[in-house]
Amino acid sequence: MGTVKNKWLNLSLRRFLMATVFTSFGIVVIVSALIIAGCASFRHWLLPDYDMAYLTIEKTMSDGSAINSTVLLEYGQDMSSIPSIVAEDDDAPEQMTSVGERYSLQKIERSMDSLTPKRKLAYKVCGFTMFAAPTILAFTAIFFCSIVFYRCKLKEPLALMAEATGQIAARNLDFAIKYDSPDEMGDLCRSFENMRAALYENNKDMWNMLEERRLMQASVAHDLRNPIAIIQGYTEYMQKGLDSGGLDSEKTARIVKNLGVAAKRLEQYTESVRLLNQSEEIQTERKAVSALKLAESISDDLSLMAENCEIRLQVTNHLPDEEIMVDSALLYRVLENIVNNSLRYANRVICIHFTLEEGFLSVEVKDDGAGFPPDILTGKSKNLLVAGEDGHMGIGLSISRLLCQKHGGSLEMSNTAGGARVKISLSV
């Protein structure tokens, strides 16, 4: 029974509705036929038989009197069994003999007018039932089909989607819609769940990007205080020195040099903010290119950069010679930022490893330097812009992370036993 019920509920909406309608229609036809047949039989039983008739015999006796008798006859009945028409006995008294007989036959009418009042009422009720029963059963079947269709196929998924839209309206995407029916409503719920999951991931990614942007801007704003404070301090010192005449050429030259360094750092900070704003306006333009040739071209350019810094570049290319959909300019920019950062900290060698796995182009860059500071790899500090000893901002890796996310990928930073490691993944 359970298996039959499951098969019935697993039908598509159209098939379930058609099955319910045809089943109800069959039941209505059978029940209506039984009701009509029963009422017709009962009405037939109420009406007189067509084969019955009344035979009236009028006798005129010898004394002039008349005797009437009525006999109910059935078609095919033996007339000799009716005593009123049996031949007279010759020995009967003369006064008792009939001198003439008249016969009249009245057929019984098969109509409601010949019935008693109670039978007439029963006859009318049967006629009304024969007409009304199919109509009432048809409307009942329609109502039944609607109720069954709604409760079995629409009630639960509509309730789930109504609740889901309420959750989305309340800006809550941390929920799930589960409706495993294989029919169209199940497909609709699964599509709705896919949309919710996509919205949740997009919202999460957007929030992460905004959080990274906020943290980077906060880092820049915080670091701007140092050169500004230096410039203000030297300005006040020079003002006092000029007023008192205590400044010589050596002190003035040292102050001017320090002011130049602070101004350069201010320029780097403002440039980092400009780059951040530009990175969010960049749109990816994917084109079909050969993965092998793209990696070879990028490797040649990066090798020239490494030679100028007297660093050896080792490239391992395991990419197949097949086309992938990628923004070549974005990939080159990301790798240029990563390799530039590695060149500043590497001692002798930088290793680059290209792979293609599960729809993602992965590039791993390792150097033999000191690695990333621990506070950069943990918690929210990994998004901060930190200036190195040479005053260079870590803007390249931050922008590279944003660009990877725009390309449907990610950027991971870690340390190995031999130095720093950066791995990027781009969806292709």
PDB file of N, CA and C in Angstrom, residues 157-169 175 177 192:
ATOM      1  N   PRO A 157       4.890  22.603  -0.599  1.00  0.00           N
ATOM      2  CA  PRO A 157       5.886  23.464  -1.274  1.00  0.00           C
ATOM      3  C   PRO A 157       5.532  24.936  -1.235  1.00  0.00           C
ATOM      4  N   LEU A 158       4.242  25.280  -1.330  1.00  0.00           N
ATOM      5  CA  LEU A 158       3.854  26.688  -1.250  1.00  0.00           C
ATOM      6  C   LEU A 158       4.161  27.260   0.126  1.00  0.00           C
ATOM      7  N   ALA A 159       3.922  26.464   1.164  1.00  0.00           N
ATOM      8  CA  ALA A 159       4.241  26.918   2.516  1.00  0.00           C
ATOM      9  C   ALA A 159       5.746  27.130   2.677  1.00  0.00           C
ATOM     10  N   LEU A 160       6.548  26.209   2.120  1.00  0.00           N
ATOM     11  CA  LEU A 160       8.003  26.347   2.205  1.00  0.00           C
ATOM     12  C   LEU A 160       8.486  27.601   1.487  1.00  0.00           C
ATOM     13  N   MET A 161       7.953  27.849   0.288  1.00  0.00           N
ATOM     14  CA  MET A 161       8.402  29.013  -0.468  1.00  0.00           C
ATOM     15  C   MET A 161       7.903  30.314   0.151  1.00  0.00           C
ATOM     16  N   ALA A 162       6.695  30.287   0.739  1.00  0.00           N
ATOM     17  CA  ALA A 162       6.203  31.481   1.425  1.00  0.00           C
ATOM     18  C   ALA A 162       7.098  31.821   2.620  1.00  0.00           C
ATOM     19  N   GLU A 163       7.479  30.790   3.368  1.00  0.00           N
ATOM     20  CA  GLU A 163       8.390  31.016   4.496  1.00  0.00           C
ATOM     21  C   GLU A 163       9.755  31.502   4.012  1.00  0.00           C
ATOM     22  N   ALA A 164      10.230  30.929   2.894  1.00  0.00           N
ATOM     23  CA  ALA A 164      11.537  31.315   2.359  1.00  0.00           C
ATOM     24  C   ALA A 164      11.539  32.770   1.896  1.00  0.00           C
ATOM     25  N   THR A 165      10.483  33.188   1.195  1.00  0.00           N
ATOM     26  CA  THR A 165      10.425  34.586   0.745  1.00  0.00           C
ATOM     27  C   THR A 165      10.362  35.532   1.928  1.00  0.00           C
ATOM     28  N   GLY A 166       9.685  35.109   3.008  1.00  0.00           N
ATOM     29  CA  GLY A 166       9.669  35.928   4.212  1.00  0.00           C
ATOM     30  C   GLY A 166      11.053  36.059   4.828  1.00  0.00           C
ATOM     31  N   GLN A 167      11.810  34.948   4.832  1.00  0.00           N
ATOM     32  CA  GLN A 167      13.173  34.987   5.363  1.00  0.00           C
ATOM     33  C   GLN A 167      14.061  35.903   4.516  1.00  0.00           C
ATOM     34  N   ILE A 168      13.913  35.807   3.191  1.00  0.00           N
ATOM     35  CA  ILE A 168      14.729  36.649   2.307  1.00  0.00           C
ATOM     36  C   ILE A 168      14.347  38.114   2.478  1.00  0.00           C
ATOM     37  N   ALA A 169      13.032  38.380   2.610  1.00  0.00           N
ATOM     38  CA  ALA A 169      12.596  39.760   2.837  1.00  0.00           C
ATOM     39  C   ALA A 169      13.171  40.315   4.129  1.00  0.00           C
ATOM     40  N   PHE A 175      19.361  29.723   5.758  1.00  0.00           N
ATOM     41  CA  PHE A 175      18.366  28.675   5.948  1.00  0.00           C
ATOM     42  C   PHE A 175      18.406  27.780   4.715  1.00  0.00           C
ATOM     43  N   ILE A 177      15.867  25.126   2.022  1.00  0.00           N
ATOM     44  CA  ILE A 177      14.564  24.613   1.591  1.00  0.00           C
ATOM     45  C   ILE A 177      14.758  23.169   1.175  1.00  0.00           C
ATOM     46  N   PHE A 192      14.623  27.219  -6.245  1.00  0.00           N
ATOM     47  CA  PHE A 192      14.568  28.290  -5.252  1.00  0.00           C
ATOM     48  C   PHE A 192      15.706  28.143  -4.250  1.00  0.00           C
TER      49      PHE A 192
END
